[in-house]
Tab-separated table of C-alpha atoms in Angstrom:
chain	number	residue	atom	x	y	z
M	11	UNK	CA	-351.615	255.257	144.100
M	12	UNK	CA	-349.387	256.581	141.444
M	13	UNK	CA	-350.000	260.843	141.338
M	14	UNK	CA	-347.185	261.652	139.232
M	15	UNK	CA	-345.855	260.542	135.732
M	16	UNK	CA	-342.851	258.318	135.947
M	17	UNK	CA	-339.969	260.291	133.377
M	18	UNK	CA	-337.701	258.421	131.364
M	19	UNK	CA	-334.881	260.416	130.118
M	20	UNK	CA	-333.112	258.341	127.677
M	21	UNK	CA	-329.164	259.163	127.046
M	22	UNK	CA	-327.182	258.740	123.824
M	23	UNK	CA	-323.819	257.733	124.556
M	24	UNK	CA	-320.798	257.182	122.228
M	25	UNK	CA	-318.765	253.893	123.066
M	26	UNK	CA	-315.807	252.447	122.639
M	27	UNK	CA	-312.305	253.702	122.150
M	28	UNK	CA	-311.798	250.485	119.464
M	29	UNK	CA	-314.730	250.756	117.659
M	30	UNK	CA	-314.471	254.474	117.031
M	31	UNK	CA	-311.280	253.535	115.471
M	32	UNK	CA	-313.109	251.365	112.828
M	33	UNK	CA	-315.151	254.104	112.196
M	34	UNK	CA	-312.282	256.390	110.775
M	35	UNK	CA	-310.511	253.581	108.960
M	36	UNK	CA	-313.652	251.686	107.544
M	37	UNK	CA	-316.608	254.180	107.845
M	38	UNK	CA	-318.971	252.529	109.314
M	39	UNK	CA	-321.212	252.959	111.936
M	40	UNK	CA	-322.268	250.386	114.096
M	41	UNK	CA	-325.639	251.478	116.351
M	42	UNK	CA	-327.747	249.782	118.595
M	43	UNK	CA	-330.938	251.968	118.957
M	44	UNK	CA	-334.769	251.131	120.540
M	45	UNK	CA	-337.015	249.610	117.798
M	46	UNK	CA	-338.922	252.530	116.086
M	47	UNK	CA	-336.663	255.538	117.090
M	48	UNK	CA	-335.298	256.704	113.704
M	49	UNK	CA	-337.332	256.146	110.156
M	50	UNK	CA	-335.690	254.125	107.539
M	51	UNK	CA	-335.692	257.139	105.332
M	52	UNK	CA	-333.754	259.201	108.064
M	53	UNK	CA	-331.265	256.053	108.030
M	54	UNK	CA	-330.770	255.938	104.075
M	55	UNK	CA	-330.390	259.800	104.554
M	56	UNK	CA	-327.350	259.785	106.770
M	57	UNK	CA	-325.843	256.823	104.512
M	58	UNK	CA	-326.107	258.720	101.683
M	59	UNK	CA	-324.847	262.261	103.026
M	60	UNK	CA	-321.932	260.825	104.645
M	61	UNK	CA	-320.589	257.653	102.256
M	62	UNK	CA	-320.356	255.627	105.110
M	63	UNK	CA	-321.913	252.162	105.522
M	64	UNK	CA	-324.139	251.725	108.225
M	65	UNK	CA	-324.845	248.678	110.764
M	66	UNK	CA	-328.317	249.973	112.775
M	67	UNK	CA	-329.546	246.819	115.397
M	68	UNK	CA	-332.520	247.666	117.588
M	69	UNK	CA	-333.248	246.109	120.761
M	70	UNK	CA	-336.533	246.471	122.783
M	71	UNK	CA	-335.591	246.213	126.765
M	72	UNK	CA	-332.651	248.058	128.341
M	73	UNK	CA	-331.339	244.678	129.830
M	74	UNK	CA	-330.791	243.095	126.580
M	75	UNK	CA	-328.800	246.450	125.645
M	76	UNK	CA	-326.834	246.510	129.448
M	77	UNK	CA	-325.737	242.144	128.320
M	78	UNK	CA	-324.081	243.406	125.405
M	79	UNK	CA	-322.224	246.215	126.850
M	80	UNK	CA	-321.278	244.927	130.039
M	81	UNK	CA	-319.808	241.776	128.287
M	82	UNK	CA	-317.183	243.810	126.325
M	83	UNK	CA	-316.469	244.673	123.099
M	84	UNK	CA	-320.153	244.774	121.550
M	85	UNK	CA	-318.842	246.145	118.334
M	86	UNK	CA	-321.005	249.422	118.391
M	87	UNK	CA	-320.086	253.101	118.446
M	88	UNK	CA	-323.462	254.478	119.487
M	89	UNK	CA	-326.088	253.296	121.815
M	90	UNK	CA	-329.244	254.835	123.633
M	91	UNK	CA	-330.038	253.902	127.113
M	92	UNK	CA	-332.299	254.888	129.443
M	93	UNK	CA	-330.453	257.188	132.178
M	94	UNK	CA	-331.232	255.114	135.176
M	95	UNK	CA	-329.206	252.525	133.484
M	96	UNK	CA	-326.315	255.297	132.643
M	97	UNK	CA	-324.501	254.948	136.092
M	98	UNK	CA	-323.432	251.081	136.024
M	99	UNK	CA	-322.417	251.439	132.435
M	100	UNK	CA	-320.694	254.445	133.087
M	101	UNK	CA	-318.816	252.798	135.874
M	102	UNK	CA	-317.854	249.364	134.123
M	103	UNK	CA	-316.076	251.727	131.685
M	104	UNK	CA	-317.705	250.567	128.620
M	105	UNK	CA	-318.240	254.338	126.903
M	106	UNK	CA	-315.657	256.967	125.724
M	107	UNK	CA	-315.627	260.794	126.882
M	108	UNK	CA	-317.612	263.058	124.536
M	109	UNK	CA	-315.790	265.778	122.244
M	110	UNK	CA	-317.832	268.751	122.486
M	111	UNK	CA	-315.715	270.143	119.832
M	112	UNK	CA	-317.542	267.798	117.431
M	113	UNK	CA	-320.575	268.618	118.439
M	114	UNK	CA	-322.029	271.675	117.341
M	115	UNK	CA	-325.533	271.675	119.370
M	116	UNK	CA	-324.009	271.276	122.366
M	117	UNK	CA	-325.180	274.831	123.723
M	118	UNK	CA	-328.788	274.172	122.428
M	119	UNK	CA	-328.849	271.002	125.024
M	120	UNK	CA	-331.961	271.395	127.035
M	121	UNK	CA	-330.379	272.729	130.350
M	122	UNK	CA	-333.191	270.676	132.527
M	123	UNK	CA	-332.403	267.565	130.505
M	124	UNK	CA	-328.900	267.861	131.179
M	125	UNK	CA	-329.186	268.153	134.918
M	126	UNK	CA	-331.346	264.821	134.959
M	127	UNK	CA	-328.486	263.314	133.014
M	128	UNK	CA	-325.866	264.657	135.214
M	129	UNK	CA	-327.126	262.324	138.182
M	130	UNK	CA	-325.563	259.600	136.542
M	131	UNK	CA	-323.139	261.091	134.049
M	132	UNK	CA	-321.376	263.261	136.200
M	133	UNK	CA	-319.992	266.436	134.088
M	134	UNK	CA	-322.339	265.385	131.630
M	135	UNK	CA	-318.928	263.298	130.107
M	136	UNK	CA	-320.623	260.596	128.354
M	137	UNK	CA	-323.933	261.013	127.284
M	138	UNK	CA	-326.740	263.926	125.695
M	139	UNK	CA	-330.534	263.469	125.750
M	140	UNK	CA	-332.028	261.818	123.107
M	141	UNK	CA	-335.697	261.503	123.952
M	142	UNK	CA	-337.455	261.397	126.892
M	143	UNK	CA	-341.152	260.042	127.772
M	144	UNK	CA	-343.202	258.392	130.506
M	145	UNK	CA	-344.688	255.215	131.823
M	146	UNK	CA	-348.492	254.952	131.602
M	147	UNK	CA	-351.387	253.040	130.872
M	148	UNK	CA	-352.862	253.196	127.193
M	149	UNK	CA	-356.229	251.624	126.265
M	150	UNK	CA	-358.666	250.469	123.928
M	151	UNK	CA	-361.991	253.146	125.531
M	152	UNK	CA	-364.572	250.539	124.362
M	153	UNK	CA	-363.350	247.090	125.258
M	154	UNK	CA	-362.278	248.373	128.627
M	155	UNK	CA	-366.135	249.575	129.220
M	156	UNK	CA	-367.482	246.756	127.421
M	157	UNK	CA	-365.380	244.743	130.346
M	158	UNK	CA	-365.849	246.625	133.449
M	159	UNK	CA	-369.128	249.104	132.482
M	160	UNK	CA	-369.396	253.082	132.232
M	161	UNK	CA	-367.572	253.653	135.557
M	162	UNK	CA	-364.085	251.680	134.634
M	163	UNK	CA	-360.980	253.295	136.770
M	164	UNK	CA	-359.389	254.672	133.772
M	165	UNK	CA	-357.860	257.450	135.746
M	166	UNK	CA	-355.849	255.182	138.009
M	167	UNK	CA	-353.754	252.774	138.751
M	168	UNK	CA	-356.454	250.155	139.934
M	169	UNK	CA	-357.257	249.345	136.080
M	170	UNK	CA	-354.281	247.204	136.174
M	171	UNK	CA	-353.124	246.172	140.225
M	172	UNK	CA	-356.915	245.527	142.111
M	173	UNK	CA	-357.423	241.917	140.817
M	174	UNK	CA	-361.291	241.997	140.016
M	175	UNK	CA	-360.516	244.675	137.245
M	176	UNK	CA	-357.654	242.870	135.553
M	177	UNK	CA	-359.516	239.708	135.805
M	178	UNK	CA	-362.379	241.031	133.499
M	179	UNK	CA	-359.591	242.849	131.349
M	180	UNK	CA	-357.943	239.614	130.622
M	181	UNK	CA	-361.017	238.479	128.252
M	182	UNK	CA	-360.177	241.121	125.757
M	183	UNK	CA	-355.917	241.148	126.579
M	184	UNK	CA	-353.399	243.144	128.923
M	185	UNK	CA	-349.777	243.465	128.460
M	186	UNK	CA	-347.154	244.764	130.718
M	187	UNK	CA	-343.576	246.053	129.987
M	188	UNK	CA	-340.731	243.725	129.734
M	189	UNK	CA	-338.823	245.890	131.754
M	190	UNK	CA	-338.335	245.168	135.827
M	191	UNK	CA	-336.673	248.655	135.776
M	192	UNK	CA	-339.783	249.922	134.974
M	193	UNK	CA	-342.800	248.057	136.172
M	194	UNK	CA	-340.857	247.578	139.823
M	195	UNK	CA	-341.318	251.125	140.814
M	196	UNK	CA	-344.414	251.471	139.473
M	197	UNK	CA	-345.740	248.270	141.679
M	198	UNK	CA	-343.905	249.933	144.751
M	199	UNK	CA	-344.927	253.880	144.497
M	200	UNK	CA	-348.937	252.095	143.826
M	201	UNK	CA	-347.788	250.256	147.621
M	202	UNK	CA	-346.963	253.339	148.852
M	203	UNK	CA	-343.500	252.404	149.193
M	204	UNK	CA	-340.840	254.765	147.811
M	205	UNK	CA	-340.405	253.536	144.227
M	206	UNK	CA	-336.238	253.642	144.344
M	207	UNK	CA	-336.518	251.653	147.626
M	208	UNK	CA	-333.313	249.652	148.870
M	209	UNK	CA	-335.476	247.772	151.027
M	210	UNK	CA	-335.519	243.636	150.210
M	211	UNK	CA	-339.246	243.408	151.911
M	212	UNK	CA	-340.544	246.232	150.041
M	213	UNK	CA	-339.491	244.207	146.854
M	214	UNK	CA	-341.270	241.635	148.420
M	215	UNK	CA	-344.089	243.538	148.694
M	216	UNK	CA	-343.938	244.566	145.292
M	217	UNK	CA	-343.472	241.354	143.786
M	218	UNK	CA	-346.402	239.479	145.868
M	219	UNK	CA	-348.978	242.030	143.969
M	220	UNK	CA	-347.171	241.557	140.777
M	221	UNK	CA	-347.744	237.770	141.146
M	222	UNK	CA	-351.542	238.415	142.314
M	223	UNK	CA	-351.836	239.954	138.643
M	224	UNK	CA	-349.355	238.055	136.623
M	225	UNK	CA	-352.227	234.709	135.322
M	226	UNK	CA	-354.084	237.539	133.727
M	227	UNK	CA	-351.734	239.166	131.672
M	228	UNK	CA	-351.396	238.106	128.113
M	229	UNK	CA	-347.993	238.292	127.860
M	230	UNK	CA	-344.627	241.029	128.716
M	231	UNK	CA	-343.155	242.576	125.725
M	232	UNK	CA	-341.591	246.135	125.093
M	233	UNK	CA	-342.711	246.590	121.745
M	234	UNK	CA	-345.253	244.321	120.189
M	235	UNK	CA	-347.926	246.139	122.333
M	236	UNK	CA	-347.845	248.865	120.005
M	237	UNK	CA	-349.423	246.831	117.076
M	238	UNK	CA	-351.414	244.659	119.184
M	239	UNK	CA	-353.358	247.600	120.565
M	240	UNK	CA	-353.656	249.500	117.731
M	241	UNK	CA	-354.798	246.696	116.230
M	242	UNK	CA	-357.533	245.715	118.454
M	243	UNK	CA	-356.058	242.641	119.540
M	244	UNK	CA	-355.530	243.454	123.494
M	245	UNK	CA	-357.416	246.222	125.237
M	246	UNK	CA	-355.030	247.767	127.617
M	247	UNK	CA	-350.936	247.508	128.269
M	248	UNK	CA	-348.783	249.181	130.287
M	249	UNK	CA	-345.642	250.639	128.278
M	250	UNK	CA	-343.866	253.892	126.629
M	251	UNK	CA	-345.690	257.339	125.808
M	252	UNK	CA	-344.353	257.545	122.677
M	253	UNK	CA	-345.444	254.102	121.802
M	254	UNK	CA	-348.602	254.939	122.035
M	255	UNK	CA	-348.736	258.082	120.132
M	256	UNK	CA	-347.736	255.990	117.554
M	257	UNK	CA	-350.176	253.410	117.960
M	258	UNK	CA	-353.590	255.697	117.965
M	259	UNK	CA	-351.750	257.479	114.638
M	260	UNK	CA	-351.672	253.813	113.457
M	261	UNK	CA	-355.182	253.093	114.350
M	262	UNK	CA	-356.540	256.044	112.430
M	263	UNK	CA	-354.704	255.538	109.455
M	264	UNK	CA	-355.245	251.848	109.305
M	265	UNK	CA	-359.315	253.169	109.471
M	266	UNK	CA	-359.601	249.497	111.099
M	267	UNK	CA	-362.757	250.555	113.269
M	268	UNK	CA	-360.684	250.856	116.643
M	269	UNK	CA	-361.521	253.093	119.223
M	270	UNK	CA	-358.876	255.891	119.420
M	271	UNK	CA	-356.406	254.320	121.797
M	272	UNK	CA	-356.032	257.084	124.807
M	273	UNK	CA	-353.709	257.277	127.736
M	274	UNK	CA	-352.958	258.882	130.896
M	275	UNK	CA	-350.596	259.970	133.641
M	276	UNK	CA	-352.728	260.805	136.676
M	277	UNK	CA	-353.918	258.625	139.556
């Protein structure tokens, strides 16, 4: 069982020597950003204040970010990854050294933020904090207890890994991250196994309950949960905090008739 919220600290880092180059000669700035992260009007903003043209791509999993980088020359001067992803990047080489000197809110850098950085960005050289949120389950309060009745596990883990729960859950829709970096640990801390394990049987272990659970799951995306759910259209998904923040505010403004979509950290 899961008693602790999974953190994921998510580091901006600027990249490439070359393209920072193009930057000064052509002003433009190439970034490759999680869907959702910055408004359009904050985009049209910075184009506007600076005179410089603007290239923003979004991507929705950290692997499809990692392919880009680690192939060479992506052709961007800012990306955001999540931190447990920093260390490989960091050591193929494929981001240049900060200047503080350009960067005025340097001292204002949450100190705690910075240490979970510094565990793969030693010297904090290459990347600041962004945002940061957790892994948890959100859901849709009356389809889950129209599926599983008044006493529904919503405080734990068993929602989504004991198979006669997500069997009943799959008539009204469950989706999971499309992120192994993320759903792994989860399946191995709920196994009791230590959720960083180097241990091939543990992953074993892992991936036999993953497959026990995988025919009722509706589908793995990083993103389109966030509509789907506020929406109506599945009833539970595992996937980011801030996603769902954004998908209850969704729900209330769309006044569609969905149940406030809640989630939660604990067991």
């Amino acid at each position: 069982m899961i008693k602790h919220r999974l953190p994921r600290v998510l580091g901006t880092a600027l990249c490439g020597l070359l393209a920072t180059h193009a930057l000064a000669e052509e002003r433009t700035l190439r970034v490759y950003n999680w869907f959702d992260y910055i408004t359009p009007q904050t985009l049209d903003n910075f184009k506007k204040e600076n005179g410089a043209k603007l290239i923003y791509d979004i991507f929705d999993t950290n692997e499809a970010l990692e392919a880009k980088l680690l192939t060479g020359n992506s052709g961007y001067d800012v990306v955001v990854p999540s931190n447990v992803f920093l260390a490989k990047q960091i050591q193929a080489d494929v981001f240049q050294p900060l200047d503080r000197s350009k960067l005025p809110n340097w001292n204002h850098l949450d100190p705690q933020l910075m240490k979970l950085i510094e565990a793969n960005d030693p010297g904090n050289r290459f990347a600041v904090p962004y945002m940061y949120g957790t892994v948890l389950i959100g859901f849709n309060p009356a389809k889950v207890k129209a599926a599983l009745g008044e006493n529904a596990p919503v405080d734990s883990w068993d929602l989504i890994f004991k198979e006669e729960n997500i069997a009943r859950l799959k008539q009204c829709g469950v989706a999971l991250l499309d992120s192994p970096s993320e759903i792994l640990p989860i399946a191995l801390h709920y196994l009791g196994l230590p959720p960083n394990s180097n241990q091939p049987k543990d992953y074993d272990k892992a991936a036999e309950l993953l497959q026990k659970v995988r025919p009722n799951i509706a589908y793995f995306h990083s993103s389109k949960y966030m509509a789907d759910i506020a929406n109506g259209d599945i009833c539970v998904a595992v996937g980011y905090s801030g996603s769902f923040s954004q998908a209850a505010n969704r729900a209330k403004e769309a006044g569609n008739g969905v149940d406030t979509v809640l989630f939660f950290t604990s067991q």
